[in-house]
PDB file of C-alpha atoms in Angstrom:
ATOM      1  CA  UNK S1443      84.589  42.211  50.483  1.00 45.00           C
ATOM      2  CA  UNK S1444      86.170  40.069  53.258  1.00 46.00           C
ATOM      3  CA  UNK S1445      89.604  41.300  52.133  1.00 47.00           C
ATOM      4  CA  UNK S1446      88.487  44.932  52.422  1.00 44.00           C
ATOM      5  CA  UNK S1447      87.165  44.220  55.928  1.00 49.00           C
ATOM      6  CA  UNK S1448      90.452  42.521  56.860  1.00 53.00           C
ATOM      7  CA  UNK S1449      92.524  45.426  55.489  1.00 54.00           C
ATOM      8  CA  UNK S1450      90.395  47.891  57.473  1.00 56.00           C
ATOM      9  CA  UNK S1451      90.897  45.829  60.628  1.00 58.00           C
ATOM     10  CA  UNK S1452      94.654  45.657  60.062  1.00 64.00           C
ATOM     11  CA  UNK S1453      94.833  49.440  59.630  1.00 67.00           C
ATOM     12  CA  UNK S1454      92.714  49.981  62.737  1.00 70.00           C
ATOM     13  CA  UNK S1455      94.941  47.540  64.648  1.00 72.00           C
ATOM     14  CA  UNK S1456      98.108  49.459  63.718  1.00 78.00           C
ATOM     15  CA  UNK S1457      96.555  52.775  64.712  1.00 78.00           C
ATOM     16  CA  UNK S1458      95.370  51.327  68.016  1.00 82.00           C
ATOM     17  CA  UNK S1459      98.877  49.992  68.773  1.00 82.00           C
ATOM     18  CA  UNK S1460     100.500  53.371  68.054  1.00 84.00           C
ATOM     19  CA  UNK S1461      97.816  55.158  70.081  1.00 82.00           C
ATOM     20  CA  UNK S1462      98.459  52.793  72.994  1.00 84.00           C
ATOM     21  CA  UNK S1463     102.203  53.540  73.017  1.00 87.00           C
ATOM     22  CA  UNK S1464     101.646  57.317  72.907  1.00 86.00           C
ATOM     23  CA  UNK S1465      98.986  57.178  75.621  1.00 84.00           C
ATOM     24  CA  UNK S1466     101.138  55.146  78.026  1.00 87.00           C
ATOM     25  CA  UNK S1467     104.028  57.601  77.609  1.00 88.00           C
ATOM     26  CA  UNK S1468     101.706  60.510  78.293  1.00 83.00           C
ATOM     27  CA  UNK S1469     100.140  58.847  81.366  1.00 84.00           C
ATOM     28  CA  UNK S1470     103.542  58.591  83.017  1.00 87.00           C
ATOM     29  CA  UNK S1471     104.326  62.237  82.286  1.00 84.00           C
ATOM     30  CA  UNK S1472     100.921  63.498  83.430  1.00 78.00           C
ATOM     31  CA  UNK S1473     101.015  61.497  86.654  1.00 84.00           C
ATOM     32  CA  UNK S1474     104.446  62.911  87.544  1.00 85.00           C
ATOM     33  CA  UNK S1475     103.249  66.439  86.727  1.00 81.00           C
ATOM     34  CA  UNK S1476     100.140  65.943  88.871  1.00 80.00           C
ATOM     35  CA  UNK S1477     102.196  64.783  91.842  1.00 83.00           C
ATOM     36  CA  UNK S1478     104.627  67.705  91.437  1.00 82.00           C
ATOM     37  CA  UNK S1479     101.857  70.321  91.085  1.00 77.00           C
ATOM     38  CA  UNK S1480      99.532  68.758  93.721  1.00 77.00           C
ATOM     39  CA  UNK S1481      96.704  68.828  91.146  1.00 75.00           C
ATOM     40  CA  UNK S1482      93.925  66.323  91.759  1.00 73.00           C
ATOM     41  CA  UNK S1483      92.554  67.203  88.298  1.00 67.00           C
ATOM     42  CA  UNK S1484      95.824  66.214  86.615  1.00 72.00           C
ATOM     43  CA  UNK S1485      96.123  63.004  88.649  1.00 78.00           C
ATOM     44  CA  UNK S1486      92.463  62.194  87.903  1.00 72.00           C
ATOM     45  CA  UNK S1487      93.048  62.799  84.223  1.00 69.00           C
ATOM     46  CA  UNK S1488      96.137  60.570  84.379  1.00 77.00           C
ATOM     47  CA  UNK S1489      93.952  57.834  85.872  1.00 74.00           C
ATOM     48  CA  UNK S1490      91.441  58.343  83.105  1.00 68.00           C
ATOM     49  CA  UNK S1491      94.220  58.193  80.520  1.00 74.00           C
ATOM     50  CA  UNK S1492      95.488  54.952  82.075  1.00 79.00           C
ATOM     51  CA  UNK S1493      91.980  53.529  81.648  1.00 73.00           C
ATOM     52  CA  UNK S1494      92.148  54.722  78.053  1.00 74.00           C
ATOM     53  CA  UNK S1495      95.430  52.869  77.567  1.00 81.00           C
ATOM     54  CA  UNK S1496      93.766  49.688  78.837  1.00 78.00           C
ATOM     55  CA  UNK S1497      90.785  50.435  76.579  1.00 77.00           C
ATOM     56  CA  UNK S1498      93.096  50.767  73.575  1.00 81.00           C
ATOM     57  CA  UNK S1499      94.801  47.489  74.525  1.00 83.00           C
ATOM     58  CA  UNK S1500      91.449  45.692  74.787  1.00 79.00           C
ATOM     59  CA  UNK S1501      90.240  47.209  71.529  1.00 80.00           C
ATOM     60  CA  UNK S1502      93.443  46.186  69.761  1.00 81.00           C
ATOM     61  CA  UNK S1503      93.002  42.624  71.047  1.00 80.00           C
ATOM     62  CA  UNK S1504      89.360  42.630  69.918  1.00 77.00           C
ATOM     63  CA  UNK S1505      90.329  43.781  66.417  1.00 76.00           C
ATOM     64  CA  UNK S1506      92.956  41.057  66.146  1.00 78.00           C
ATOM     65  CA  UNK S1507      90.584  38.392  67.488  1.00 75.00           C
ATOM     66  CA  UNK S1508      87.904  39.308  64.933  1.00 71.00           C
ATOM     67  CA  UNK S1509      90.327  38.181  62.213  1.00 73.00           C
ATOM     68  CA  UNK S1510      90.746  34.699  63.679  1.00 76.00           C
ATOM     69  CA  UNK S1511      89.009  32.021  61.561  1.00 76.00           C
ATOM     70  CA  UNK S1512      85.929  30.184  62.791  1.00 76.00           C
ATOM     71  CA  UNK S1513      86.340  26.611  63.991  1.00 77.00           C
ATOM     72  CA  UNK S1514      84.297  23.611  65.103  1.00 81.00           C
ATOM     73  CA  UNK S1515      84.374  25.014  68.642  1.00 80.00           C
ATOM     74  CA  UNK S1516      83.623  28.621  67.550  1.00 77.00           C
ATOM     75  CA  UNK S1517      81.412  28.264  64.463  1.00 73.00           C
ATOM     76  CA  UNK S1518      80.584  31.990  64.387  1.00 75.00           C
ATOM     77  CA  UNK S1519      84.230  32.977  64.807  1.00 76.00           C
ATOM     78  CA  UNK S1520      85.429  35.535  67.358  1.00 77.00           C
ATOM     79  CA  UNK S1521      83.348  38.624  66.503  1.00 75.00           C
ATOM     80  CA  UNK S1522      82.032  38.864  70.051  1.00 80.00           C
ATOM     81  CA  UNK S1523      85.533  39.323  71.513  1.00 82.00           C
ATOM     82  CA  UNK S1524      85.325  42.930  70.339  1.00 79.00           C
ATOM     83  CA  UNK S1525      81.915  43.326  72.005  1.00 84.00           C
ATOM     84  CA  UNK S1526      83.301  41.958  75.264  1.00 86.00           C
ATOM     85  CA  UNK S1527      86.202  44.425  74.967  1.00 82.00           C
ATOM     86  CA  UNK S1528      83.741  47.279  74.461  1.00 82.00           C
ATOM     87  CA  UNK S1529      81.750  46.156  77.513  1.00 87.00           C
ATOM     88  CA  UNK S1530      84.938  45.975  79.613  1.00 85.00           C
ATOM     89  CA  UNK S1531      85.947  49.434  78.385  1.00 79.00           C
ATOM     90  CA  UNK S1532      82.587  50.936  79.303  1.00 83.00           C
ATOM     91  CA  UNK S1533      82.606  49.251  82.723  1.00 86.00           C
ATOM     92  CA  UNK S1534      86.127  50.539  83.401  1.00 80.00           C
ATOM     93  CA  UNK S1535      84.989  54.064  82.508  1.00 79.00           C
ATOM     94  CA  UNK S1536      82.217  53.851  85.091  1.00 84.00           C
ATOM     95  CA  UNK S1537      84.686  52.709  87.775  1.00 84.00           C
ATOM     96  CA  UNK S1538      87.212  55.409  86.888  1.00 78.00           C
ATOM     97  CA  UNK S1539      84.470  58.043  87.000  1.00 81.00           C
ATOM     98  CA  UNK S1540      83.495  56.848  90.475  1.00 85.00           C
ATOM     99  CA  UNK S1541      87.070  57.173  91.761  1.00 81.00           C
ATOM    100  CA  UNK S1542      87.453  60.626  90.190  1.00 79.00           C
ATOM    101  CA  UNK S1543      84.211  61.901  91.739  1.00 85.00           C
ATOM    102  CA  UNK S1544      85.170  60.455  95.129  1.00 86.00           C
ATOM    103  CA  UNK S1545      88.639  62.073  94.996  1.00 79.00           C
ATOM    104  CA  UNK S1546      87.189  65.419  93.934  1.00 82.00           C
ATOM    105  CA  UNK S1547      84.676  65.334  96.804  1.00 85.00           C
ATOM    106  CA  UNK S1548      87.518  64.685  99.262  1.00 82.00           C
ATOM    107  CA  UNK S1549      89.495  67.610  97.847  1.00 80.00           C
ATOM    108  CA  UNK S1550      86.453  69.897  98.042  1.00 81.00           C
ATOM    109  CA  UNK S1551      86.265  69.218 101.777  1.00 82.00           C
ATOM    110  CA  UNK S1552      90.029  69.669 102.178  1.00 80.00           C
ATOM    111  CA  UNK S1553      91.272  72.178  99.563  1.00 74.00           C
ATOM    112  CA  UNK S1554      95.012  72.208  98.778  1.00 71.00           C
ATOM    113  CA  UNK S1555      97.092  74.676  96.745  1.00 72.00           C
ATOM    114  CA  UNK S1556      97.806  73.612  93.152  1.00 70.00           C
ATOM    115  CA  UNK S1557     100.196  74.800  90.438  1.00 69.00           C
ATOM    116  CA  UNK S1558      97.933  76.295  87.768  1.00 72.00           C
ATOM    117  CA  UNK S1559     100.549  76.719  84.989  1.00 80.00           C
ATOM    118  CA  UNK S1560     101.569  73.044  85.192  1.00 74.00           C
ATOM    119  CA  UNK S1561      97.905  72.039  84.845  1.00 75.00           C
ATOM    120  CA  UNK S1562      97.562  74.210  81.744  1.00 82.00           C
ATOM    121  CA  UNK S1563     100.652  72.956  79.914  1.00 83.00           C
ATOM    122  CA  UNK S1564     100.159  69.253  80.620  1.00 80.00           C
ATOM    123  CA  UNK S1565      96.440  69.411  79.764  1.00 81.00           C
ATOM    124  CA  UNK S1566      97.246  71.263  76.532  1.00 86.00           C
ATOM    125  CA  UNK S1567      99.468  68.356  75.484  1.00 86.00           C
ATOM    126  CA  UNK S1568      96.623  65.975  76.419  1.00 83.00           C
ATOM    127  CA  UNK S1569      94.211  67.873  74.167  1.00 87.00           C
ATOM    128  CA  UNK S1570      96.560  67.517  71.181  1.00 89.00           C
ATOM    129  CA  UNK S1571      97.330  63.828  71.832  1.00 86.00           C
ATOM    130  CA  UNK S1572      93.765  62.693  72.522  1.00 84.00           C
ATOM    131  CA  UNK S1573      92.332  64.688  69.621  1.00 89.00           C
ATOM    132  CA  UNK S1574      94.915  63.159  67.280  1.00 88.00           C
ATOM    133  CA  UNK S1575      94.103  59.607  68.398  1.00 86.00           C
ATOM    134  CA  UNK S1576      90.349  60.276  68.203  1.00 86.00           C
ATOM    135  CA  UNK S1577      90.857  61.550  64.661  1.00 86.00           C
ATOM    136  CA  UNK S1578      92.728  58.355  63.743  1.00 82.00           C
ATOM    137  CA  UNK S1579      89.928  56.180  65.092  1.00 83.00           C
ATOM    138  CA  UNK S1580      86.973  58.268  63.885  1.00 82.00           C
ATOM    139  CA  UNK S1581      86.326  56.483  60.581  1.00 78.00           C
ATOM    140  CA  UNK S1582      86.648  52.942  61.998  1.00 76.00           C
ATOM    141  CA  UNK S1583      84.478  53.888  64.996  1.00 77.00           C
ATOM    142  CA  UNK S1584      81.409  54.376  62.786  1.00 75.00           C
ATOM    143  CA  UNK S1585      80.979  50.664  62.082  1.00 72.00           C
ATOM    144  CA  UNK S1586      82.738  48.939  64.974  1.00 76.00           C
ATOM    145  CA  UNK S1587      81.412  49.019  68.556  1.00 77.00           C
ATOM    146  CA  UNK S1588      84.787  47.928  69.915  1.00 78.00           C
ATOM    147  CA  UNK S1589      86.752  50.716  68.222  1.00 81.00           C
ATOM    148  CA  UNK S1590      83.968  53.170  69.042  1.00 81.00           C
ATOM    149  CA  UNK S1591      84.450  52.426  72.746  1.00 79.00           C
ATOM    150  CA  UNK S1592      88.136  53.367  72.408  1.00 80.00           C
ATOM    151  CA  UNK S1593      87.205  56.423  70.343  1.00 83.00           C
ATOM    152  CA  UNK S1594      84.761  57.591  73.048  1.00 79.00           C
ATOM    153  CA  UNK S1595      87.515  57.146  75.638  1.00 75.00           C
ATOM    154  CA  UNK S1596      89.886  59.375  73.681  1.00 81.00           C
ATOM    155  CA  UNK S1597      87.260  61.972  72.760  1.00 81.00           C
ATOM    156  CA  UNK S1598      86.162  62.126  76.397  1.00 76.00           C
ATOM    157  CA  UNK S1599      89.783  62.655  77.419  1.00 77.00           C
ATOM    158  CA  UNK S1600      90.148  65.544  74.982  1.00 82.00           C
ATOM    159  CA  UNK S1601      87.136  67.301  76.504  1.00 79.00           C
ATOM    160  CA  UNK S1602      88.349  66.477  80.025  1.00 76.00           C
ATOM    161  CA  UNK S1603      91.707  68.045  79.212  1.00 80.00           C
ATOM    162  CA  UNK S1604      89.934  71.191  78.020  1.00 83.00           C
ATOM    163  CA  UNK S1605      88.274  71.285  81.451  1.00 80.00           C
ATOM    164  CA  UNK S1606      91.665  70.978  83.148  1.00 79.00           C
ATOM    165  CA  UNK S1607      93.008  73.909  81.110  1.00 84.00           C
ATOM    166  CA  UNK S1608      90.032  76.033  82.158  1.00 83.00           C
ATOM    167  CA  UNK S1609      90.530  75.035  85.798  1.00 81.00           C
ATOM    168  CA  UNK S1610      94.246  75.824  85.521  1.00 81.00           C
ATOM    169  CA  UNK S1611      93.523  79.281  84.132  1.00 85.00           C
ATOM    170  CA  UNK S1612      91.008  79.992  86.944  1.00 83.00           C
ATOM    171  CA  UNK S1613      93.474  78.773  89.599  1.00 80.00           C
ATOM    172  CA  UNK S1614      96.303  80.857  88.107  1.00 83.00           C
ATOM    173  CA  UNK S1615      94.252  84.063  87.799  1.00 83.00           C
ATOM    174  CA  UNK S1616      92.213  83.849  90.994  1.00 81.00           C
ATOM    175  CA  UNK S1617      94.455  81.775  93.252  1.00 75.00           C
ATOM    176  CA  UNK S1618      91.420  79.708  94.298  1.00 76.00           C
ATOM    177  CA  UNK S1619      92.248  75.969  94.212  1.00 77.00           C
ATOM    178  CA  UNK S1620      88.568  74.970  94.455  1.00 81.00           C
ATOM    179  CA  UNK S1621      88.324  75.149  90.646  1.00 79.00           C
ATOM    180  CA  UNK S1622      90.534  72.041  90.497  1.00 77.00           C
ATOM    181  CA  UNK S1623      88.161  69.566  92.241  1.00 82.00           C
ATOM    182  CA  UNK S1624      85.131  71.180  90.551  1.00 83.00           C
ATOM    183  CA  UNK S1625      86.779  70.418  87.211  1.00 79.00           C
ATOM    184  CA  UNK S1626      87.306  66.815  88.363  1.00 79.00           C
ATOM    185  CA  UNK S1627      83.606  66.473  89.208  1.00 85.00           C
ATOM    186  CA  UNK S1628      82.699  67.677  85.717  1.00 81.00           C
ATOM    187  CA  UNK S1629      85.210  65.226  84.190  1.00 78.00           C
ATOM    188  CA  UNK S1630      83.688  62.365  86.202  1.00 81.00           C
ATOM    189  CA  UNK S1631      80.172  63.266  85.034  1.00 84.00           C
ATOM    190  CA  UNK S1632      81.341  63.524  81.424  1.00 78.00           C
ATOM    191  CA  UNK S1633      82.947  60.068  81.598  1.00 78.00           C
ATOM    192  CA  UNK S1634      79.742  58.520  82.972  1.00 82.00           C
ATOM    193  CA  UNK S1635      77.676  60.157  80.237  1.00 81.00           C
ATOM    194  CA  UNK S1636      79.945  59.035  77.376  1.00 75.00           C
ATOM    195  CA  UNK S1637      80.230  55.454  78.649  1.00 80.00           C
ATOM    196  CA  UNK S1638      76.479  54.830  78.963  1.00 82.00           C
ATOM    197  CA  UNK S1639      75.790  54.405  75.246  1.00 80.00           C
ATOM    198  CA  UNK S1640      78.634  51.910  74.785  1.00 81.00           C
ATOM    199  CA  UNK S1641      77.544  49.979  77.889  1.00 86.00           C
ATOM    200  CA  UNK S1642      73.918  49.609  76.776  1.00 86.00           C
ATOM    201  CA  UNK S1643      74.822  48.723  73.182  1.00 84.00           C
ATOM    202  CA  UNK S1644      77.312  46.060  74.321  1.00 86.00           C
ATOM    203  CA  UNK S1645      74.760  44.478  76.649  1.00 88.00           C
ATOM    204  CA  UNK S1646      72.147  44.543  73.860  1.00 87.00           C
ATOM    205  CA  UNK S1647      74.487  42.629  71.519  1.00 86.00           C
ATOM    206  CA  UNK S1648      75.340  40.043  74.197  1.00 87.00           C
ATOM    207  CA  UNK S1649      71.626  39.576  74.971  1.00 87.00           C
ATOM    208  CA  UNK S1650      71.052  39.148  71.213  1.00 85.00           C
ATOM    209  CA  UNK S1651      68.639  42.058  71.153  1.00 86.00           C
ATOM    210  CA  UNK S1652      67.484  43.685  67.929  1.00 87.00           C
ATOM    211  CA  UNK S1653      70.352  45.811  66.535  1.00 87.00           C
ATOM    212  CA  UNK S1654      69.980  49.583  66.752  1.00 81.00           C
ATOM    213  CA  UNK S1655      68.382  51.004  63.618  1.00 81.00           C
ATOM    214  CA  UNK S1656      66.601  47.766  62.647  1.00 87.00           C
ATOM    215  CA  UNK S1657      62.807  48.019  62.786  1.00 89.00           C
ATOM    216  CA  UNK S1658      61.375  44.513  63.040  1.00 90.00           C
ATOM    217  CA  UNK S1659      57.978  45.537  61.638  1.00 91.00           C
ATOM    218  CA  UNK S1660      59.725  46.905  58.534  1.00 92.00           C
ATOM    219  CA  UNK S1661      61.776  43.714  58.170  1.00 92.00           C
ATOM    220  CA  UNK S1662      58.627  41.601  58.381  1.00 91.00           C
ATOM    221  CA  UNK S1663      56.782  43.755  55.806  1.00 91.00           C
ATOM    222  CA  UNK S1664      59.735  43.655  53.421  1.00 91.00           C
ATOM    223  CA  UNK S1665      59.970  39.860  53.546  1.00 92.00           C
ATOM    224  CA  UNK S1666      56.198  39.486  53.139  1.00 91.00           C
ATOM    225  CA  UNK S1667      56.314  41.813  50.099  1.00 92.00           C
ATOM    226  CA  UNK S1668      58.779  39.588  48.203  1.00 92.00           C
ATOM    227  CA  UNK S1669      56.939  37.956  45.261  1.00 92.00           C
ATOM    228  CA  UNK S1670      56.093  34.353  46.104  1.00 89.00           C
ATOM    229  CA  UNK S1671      56.128  34.823  49.891  1.00 90.00           C
ATOM    230  CA  UNK S1672      52.712  34.143  51.424  1.00 89.00           C
ATOM    231  CA  UNK S1673      53.710  34.675  55.054  1.00 87.00           C
ATOM    232  CA  UNK S1674      56.636  34.935  57.478  1.00 88.00           C
ATOM    233  CA  UNK S1675      57.049  33.793  61.080  1.00 86.00           C
ATOM    234  CA  UNK S1676      59.759  32.771  63.585  1.00 86.00           C
ATOM    235  CA  UNK S1677      61.624  35.941  62.617  1.00 90.00           C
ATOM    236  CA  UNK S1678      64.802  36.796  64.552  1.00 90.00           C
ATOM    237  CA  UNK S1679      67.421  39.493  63.938  1.00 92.00           C
ATOM    238  CA  UNK S1680      70.525  39.898  66.108  1.00 91.00           C
ATOM    239  CA  UNK S1681      74.177  41.006  66.011  1.00 86.00           C
ATOM    240  CA  UNK S1682      77.013  38.507  65.960  1.00 80.00           C
ATOM    241  CA  UNK S1683      79.425  41.407  66.440  1.00 75.00           C
ATOM    242  CA  UNK S1684      80.101  44.878  65.105  1.00 69.00           C
ATOM    243  CA  UNK S1685      78.961  45.121  61.496  1.00 70.00           C
ATOM    244  CA  UNK S1686      77.795  41.475  61.381  1.00 81.00           C
ATOM    245  CA  UNK S1687      73.991  41.243  61.603  1.00 88.00           C
ATOM    246  CA  UNK S1688      72.240  37.867  61.369  1.00 90.00           C
ATOM    247  CA  UNK S1689      68.655  36.881  60.611  1.00 91.00           C
ATOM    248  CA  UNK S1690      66.666  33.662  60.673  1.00 90.00           C
ATOM    249  CA  UNK S1691      63.051  33.200  59.629  1.00 89.00           C
ATOM    250  CA  UNK S1692      60.464  30.803  58.213  1.00 90.00           C
ATOM    251  CA  UNK S1693      58.636  31.801  55.034  1.00 88.00           C
ATOM    252  CA  UNK S1694      55.475  30.245  53.622  1.00 88.00           C
ATOM    253  CA  UNK S1695      55.280  29.727  49.832  1.00 87.00           C
ATOM    254  CA  UNK S1696      52.846  28.079  47.424  1.00 85.00           C
ATOM    255  CA  UNK S1697      53.298  24.667  45.844  1.00 84.00           C
ATOM    256  CA  UNK S1698      56.158  25.082  43.358  1.00 81.00           C
ATOM    257  CA  UNK S1699      59.361  23.560  42.017  1.00 83.00           C
ATOM    258  CA  UNK S1700      62.558  23.556  44.047  1.00 82.00           C
ATOM    259  CA  UNK S1701      64.110  25.989  41.554  1.00 85.00           C
ATOM    260  CA  UNK S1702      61.232  28.480  42.056  1.00 85.00           C
ATOM    261  CA  UNK S1703      61.518  28.108  45.817  1.00 82.00           C
ATOM    262  CA  UNK S1704      65.236  28.854  45.643  1.00 87.00           C
ATOM    263  CA  UNK S1705      64.549  31.999  43.620  1.00 90.00           C
ATOM    264  CA  UNK S1706      62.103  33.263  46.249  1.00 91.00           C
ATOM    265  CA  UNK S1707      64.572  32.407  48.978  1.00 90.00           C
ATOM    266  CA  UNK S1708      67.418  34.216  47.194  1.00 91.00           C
ATOM    267  CA  UNK S1709      65.210  37.266  46.703  1.00 93.00           C
ATOM    268  CA  UNK S1710      64.511  37.390  50.449  1.00 93.00           C
ATOM    269  CA  UNK S1711      68.215  37.246  51.372  1.00 91.00           C
ATOM    270  CA  UNK S1712      69.115  39.860  48.742  1.00 92.00           C
ATOM    271  CA  UNK S1713      66.429  42.258  49.987  1.00 91.00           C
ATOM    272  CA  UNK S1714      67.552  41.832  53.613  1.00 92.00           C
ATOM    273  CA  UNK S1715      71.133  42.601  52.617  1.00 90.00           C
ATOM    274  CA  UNK S1716      70.172  45.588  50.447  1.00 89.00           C
ATOM    275  CA  UNK S1717      67.700  47.292  52.794  1.00 89.00           C
ATOM    276  CA  UNK S1718      68.960  46.336  56.261  1.00 90.00           C
ATOM    277  CA  UNK S1719      72.611  45.276  55.679  1.00 87.00           C
ATOM    278  CA  UNK S1720      71.817  41.833  57.110  1.00 89.00           C
ATOM    279  CA  UNK S1721      74.603  39.677  55.676  1.00 83.00           C
ATOM    280  CA  UNK S1722      74.160  36.369  57.501  1.00 87.00           C
ATOM    281  CA  UNK S1723      70.700  34.970  56.775  1.00 89.00           C
ATOM    282  CA  UNK S1724      69.126  31.551  57.298  1.00 88.00           C
ATOM    283  CA  UNK S1725      65.683  31.015  55.741  1.00 89.00           C
ATOM    284  CA  UNK S1726      63.441  27.977  56.176  1.00 88.00           C
ATOM    285  CA  UNK S1727      60.888  27.558  53.382  1.00 86.00           C
ATOM    286  CA  UNK S1728      57.554  25.923  54.196  1.00 85.00           C
ATOM    287  CA  UNK S1729      55.016  24.852  51.550  1.00 81.00           C
ATOM    288  CA  UNK S1730      51.391  25.953  51.819  1.00 65.00           C
ATOM    289  CA  UNK S1731      48.621  23.351  51.813  1.00 55.00           C
ATOM    290  CA  UNK S1732      50.754  20.275  52.401  1.00 52.00           C
ATOM    291  CA  UNK S1733      48.417  17.293  52.963  1.00 49.00           C
ATOM    292  CA  UNK S1734      49.141  15.690  56.359  1.00 46.00           C
ATOM    293  CA  UNK S1735      48.757  12.265  54.688  1.00 48.00           C
ATOM    294  CA  UNK S1736      51.321  13.121  52.028  1.00 46.00           C
ATOM    295  CA  UNK S1737      54.335  10.818  52.341  1.00 42.00           C
ATOM    296  CA  UNK S1738      57.016  13.461  52.468  1.00 41.00           C
ATOM    297  CA  UNK S1739      55.087  15.669  54.888  1.00 45.00           C
ATOM    298  CA  UNK S1740      54.487  12.661  57.115  1.00 43.00           C
ATOM    299  CA  UNK S1741      58.173  11.787  57.049  1.00 42.00           C
ATOM    300  CA  UNK S1742      59.113  15.352  57.900  1.00 48.00           C
ATOM    301  CA  UNK S1743      56.495  15.388  60.636  1.00 48.00           C
ATOM    302  CA  UNK S1744      57.763  12.151  62.156  1.00 47.00           C
ATOM    303  CA  UNK S1745      61.410  13.177  61.921  1.00 45.00           C
ATOM    304  CA  UNK S1746      60.546  16.487  63.529  1.00 46.00           C
ATOM    305  CA  UNK S1747      58.915  14.751  66.504  1.00 45.00           C
ATOM    306  CA  UNK S1748      61.868  12.433  66.885  1.00 45.00           C
ATOM    307  CA  UNK S1749      64.097  15.486  67.265  1.00 43.00           C
ATOM    308  CA  UNK S1750      61.736  17.445  69.452  1.00 41.00           C
ATOM    309  CA  UNK S1751      60.288  19.726  66.711  1.00 41.00           C
ATOM    310  CA  UNK S1752      56.619  20.184  65.874  1.00 40.00           C
ATOM    311  CA  UNK S1753      56.713  21.518  62.268  1.00 40.00           C
ATOM    312  CA  UNK S1754      54.753  19.355  59.834  1.00 35.00           C
ATOM    313  CA  UNK S1755      55.392  21.300  56.606  1.00 39.00           C
ATOM    314  CA  UNK S1756      57.917  20.186  54.038  1.00 37.00           C
ATOM    315  CA  UNK S1757      60.773  22.661  54.066  1.00 40.00           C
ATOM    316  CA  UNK S1758      64.292  23.336  52.963  1.00 43.00           C
ATOM    317  CA  UNK S1759      66.829  25.835  54.234  1.00 42.00           C
ATOM    318  CA  UNK S1760      69.183  28.366  52.749  1.00 47.00           C
ATOM    319  CA  UNK S1761      72.232  29.968  54.278  1.00 49.00           C
ATOM    320  CA  UNK S1762      73.615  33.213  52.850  1.00 47.00           C
ATOM    321  CA  UNK S1763      76.758  35.027  53.846  1.00 47.00           C
TER     322      UNK S1763
END
């Protein structure tokens, strides 16, 4: 399974690198065409495409970093590098949208003639390029927030380019340059809308919020329904990074052998993996009815106080990947 994940990351990395090279080449061409045609829509779209190039670069770095091994300094590895890249991508989209809206407002107040045919041809190339890159990234984007942020960039660009084509046709047929800044305003609004989901999801991961699609009440009921589990508490579920969901909890069981306790514990981790795709689970088992005067409970109780804990039940832990 790790090898499949690594192969998928390597493939995504190669596609991101190729997409980056194509996007940078197109940005240069679109910027020159925008300057030549005096089109604020083309220059705005070039700025957006430059942000996309940076987004692709960040996403590529995040994909590579996720493959780095964990260490004593980074015991969970580098999964969150991709989340940070997604957050940076979303934040850059918001900034770019602000500049585009500001430039369009300025042009609305001071209209200038634009070359409609140039807008149409350059934007048509943008539609093909951005759609192709979005298609490359579509499958990987389903399970990776980092790649999804790059995918949203490219998909947003494809729609923005469609808007530029429409504006170019209106300018060419009617001779009214006002369609150009209006198109830019729509592009700016579209960018803000597409970036919001990535921004909120990235922040949720960094705040260790409950992952989208995970219902904590259902998780609690499922654990409590495992044969041998009498109760569950101290339940936490969070994302380490895209596709890596972690859980920790305490479960209460009856007096039993260590082997029986391990079977209950294994059943809990298997059910969490099967029903909620939680692959990194830590479970603490606590025994019901432990006599406070019992030697082992007393030792656990004393050791817990020495380390600042207050649990008095005998327990053992399990860690499942």
